[in-house]
PDB file of C-alpha atoms in Angstrom:
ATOM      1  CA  UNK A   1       3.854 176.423 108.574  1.00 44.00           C
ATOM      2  CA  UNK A   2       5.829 177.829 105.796  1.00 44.00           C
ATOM      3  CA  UNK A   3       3.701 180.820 103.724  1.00 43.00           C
ATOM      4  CA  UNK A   4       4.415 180.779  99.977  1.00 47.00           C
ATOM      5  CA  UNK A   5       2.771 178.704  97.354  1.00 45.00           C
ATOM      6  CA  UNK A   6       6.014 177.169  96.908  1.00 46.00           C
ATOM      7  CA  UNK A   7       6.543 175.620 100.039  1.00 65.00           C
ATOM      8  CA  UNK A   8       3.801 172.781  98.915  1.00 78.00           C
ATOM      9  CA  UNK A   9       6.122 170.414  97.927  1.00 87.00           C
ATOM     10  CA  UNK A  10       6.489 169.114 101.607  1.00 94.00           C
ATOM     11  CA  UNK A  11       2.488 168.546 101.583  1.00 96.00           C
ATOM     12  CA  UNK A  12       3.209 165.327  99.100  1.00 94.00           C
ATOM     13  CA  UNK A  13       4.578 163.695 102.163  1.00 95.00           C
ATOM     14  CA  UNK A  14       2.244 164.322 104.350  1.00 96.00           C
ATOM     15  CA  UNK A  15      -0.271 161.671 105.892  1.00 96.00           C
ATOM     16  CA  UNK A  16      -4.061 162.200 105.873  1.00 97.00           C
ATOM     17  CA  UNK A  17      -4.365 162.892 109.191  1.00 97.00           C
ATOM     18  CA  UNK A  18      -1.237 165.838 109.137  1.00 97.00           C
ATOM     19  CA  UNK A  19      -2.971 166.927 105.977  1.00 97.00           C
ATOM     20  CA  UNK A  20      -6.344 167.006 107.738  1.00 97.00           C
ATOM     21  CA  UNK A  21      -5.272 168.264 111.021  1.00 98.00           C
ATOM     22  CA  UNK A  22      -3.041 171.602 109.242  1.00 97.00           C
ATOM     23  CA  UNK A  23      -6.209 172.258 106.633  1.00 97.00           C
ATOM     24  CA  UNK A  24      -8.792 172.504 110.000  1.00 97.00           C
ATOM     25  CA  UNK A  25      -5.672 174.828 111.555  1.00 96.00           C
ATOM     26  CA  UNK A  26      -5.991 176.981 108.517  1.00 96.00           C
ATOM     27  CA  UNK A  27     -10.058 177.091 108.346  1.00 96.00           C
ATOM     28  CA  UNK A  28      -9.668 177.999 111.780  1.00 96.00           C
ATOM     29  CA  UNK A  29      -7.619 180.794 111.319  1.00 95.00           C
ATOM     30  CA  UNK A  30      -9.163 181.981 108.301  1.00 96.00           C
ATOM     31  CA  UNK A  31     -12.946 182.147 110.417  1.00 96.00           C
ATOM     32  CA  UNK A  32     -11.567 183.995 113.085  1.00 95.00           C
ATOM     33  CA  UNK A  33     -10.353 187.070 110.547  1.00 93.00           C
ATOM     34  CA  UNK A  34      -7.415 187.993 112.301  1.00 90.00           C
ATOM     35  CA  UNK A  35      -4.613 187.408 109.947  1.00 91.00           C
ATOM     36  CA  UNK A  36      -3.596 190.480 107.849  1.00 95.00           C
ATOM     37  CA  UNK A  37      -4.702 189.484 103.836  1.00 96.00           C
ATOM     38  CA  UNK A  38      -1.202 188.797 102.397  1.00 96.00           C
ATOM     39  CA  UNK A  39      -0.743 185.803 105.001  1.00 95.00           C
ATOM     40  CA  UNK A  40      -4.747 185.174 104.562  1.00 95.00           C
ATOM     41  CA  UNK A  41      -4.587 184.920 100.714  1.00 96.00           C
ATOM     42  CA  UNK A  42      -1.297 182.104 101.219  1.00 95.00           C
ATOM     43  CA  UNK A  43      -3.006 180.297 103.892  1.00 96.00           C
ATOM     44  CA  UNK A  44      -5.832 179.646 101.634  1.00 96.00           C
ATOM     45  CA  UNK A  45      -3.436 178.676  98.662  1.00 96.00           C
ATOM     46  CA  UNK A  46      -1.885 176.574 100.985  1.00 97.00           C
ATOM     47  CA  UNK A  47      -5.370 174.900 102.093  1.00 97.00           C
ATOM     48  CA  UNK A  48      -6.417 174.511  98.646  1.00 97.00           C
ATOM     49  CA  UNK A  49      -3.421 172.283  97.910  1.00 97.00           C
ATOM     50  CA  UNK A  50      -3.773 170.192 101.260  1.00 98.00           C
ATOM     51  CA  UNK A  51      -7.346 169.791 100.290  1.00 98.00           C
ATOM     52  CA  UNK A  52      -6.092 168.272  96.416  1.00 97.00           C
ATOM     53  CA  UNK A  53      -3.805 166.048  98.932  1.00 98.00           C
ATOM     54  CA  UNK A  54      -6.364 164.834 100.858  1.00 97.00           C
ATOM     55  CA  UNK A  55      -8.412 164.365  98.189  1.00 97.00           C
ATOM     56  CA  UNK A  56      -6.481 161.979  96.670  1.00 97.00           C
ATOM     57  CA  UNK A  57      -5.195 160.433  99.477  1.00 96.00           C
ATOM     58  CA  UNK A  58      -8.979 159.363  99.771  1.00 94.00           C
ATOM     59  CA  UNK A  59      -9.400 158.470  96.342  1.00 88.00           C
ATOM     60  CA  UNK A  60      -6.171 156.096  96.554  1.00 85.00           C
ATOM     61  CA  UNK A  61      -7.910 154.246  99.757  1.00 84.00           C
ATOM     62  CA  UNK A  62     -11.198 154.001  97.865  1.00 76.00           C
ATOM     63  CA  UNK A  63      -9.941 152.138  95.655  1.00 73.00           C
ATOM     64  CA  UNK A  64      -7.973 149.857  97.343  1.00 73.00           C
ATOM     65  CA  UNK A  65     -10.948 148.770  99.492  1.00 73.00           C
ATOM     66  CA  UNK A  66     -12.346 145.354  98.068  1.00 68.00           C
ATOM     67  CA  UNK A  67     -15.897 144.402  98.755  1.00 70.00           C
ATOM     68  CA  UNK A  68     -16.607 140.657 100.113  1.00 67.00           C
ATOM     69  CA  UNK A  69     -18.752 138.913  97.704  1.00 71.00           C
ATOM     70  CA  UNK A  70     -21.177 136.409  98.839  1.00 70.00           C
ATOM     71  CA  UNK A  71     -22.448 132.894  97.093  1.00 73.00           C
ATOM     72  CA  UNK A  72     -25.528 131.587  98.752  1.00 78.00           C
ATOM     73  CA  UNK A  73     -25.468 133.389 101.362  1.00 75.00           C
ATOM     74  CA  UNK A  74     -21.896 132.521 102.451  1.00 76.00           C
ATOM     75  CA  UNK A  75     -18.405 135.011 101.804  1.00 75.00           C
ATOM     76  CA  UNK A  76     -17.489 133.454  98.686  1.00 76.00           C
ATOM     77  CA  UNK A  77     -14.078 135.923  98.112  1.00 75.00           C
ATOM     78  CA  UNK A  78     -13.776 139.177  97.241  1.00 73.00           C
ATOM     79  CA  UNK A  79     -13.856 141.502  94.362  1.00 71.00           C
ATOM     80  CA  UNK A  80     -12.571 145.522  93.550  1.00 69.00           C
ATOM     81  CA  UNK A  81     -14.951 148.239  94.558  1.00 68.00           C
ATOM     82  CA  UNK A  82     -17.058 149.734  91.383  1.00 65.00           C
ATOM     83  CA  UNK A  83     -15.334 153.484  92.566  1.00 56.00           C
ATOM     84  CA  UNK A  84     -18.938 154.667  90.345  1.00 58.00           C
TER      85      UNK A  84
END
């Protein structure tokens, strides 16, 4: 994991679950207290930006997700999910 601010731009290609799986890394190591505060302080800049990705990430799924609607009872097609 690289420790400057700058070194976000690889976090646009990351998956959700990379994403996910590198922000718990860095909660981790931020609640056990052991890293010195220069490498704290670009761990959590880093975290903040892979929890924006992830973020949106889960705002892109939401609404792609369709909702079935039903006519008497019966799937009838579907229809976008109200993302309110």
């Amino acid at each position: 994991m690289a420790d400057s601010p700058a070194s976000t731009d690889d976090i646009k290609l990351m998956s959700f679950e990379a994403a996910l799986r590198e922000l718990e890394g860095i909660v981790g190591k931020l609640e056990s207290g052991q890293a010195p505060l220069a490498e704290s302080i670009a761990i959590y800049e880093r975290g903040e930006a892979l929890k924006a990705h992830c973020e949106a990430l889960l705002k892109q799924a939401e609404m792609r997700i369709e909702k079935i609607t039903l006519r008497n009872g019966q799937p009838a097609g579907t229809e976008p999910l109200d993302p309110q």
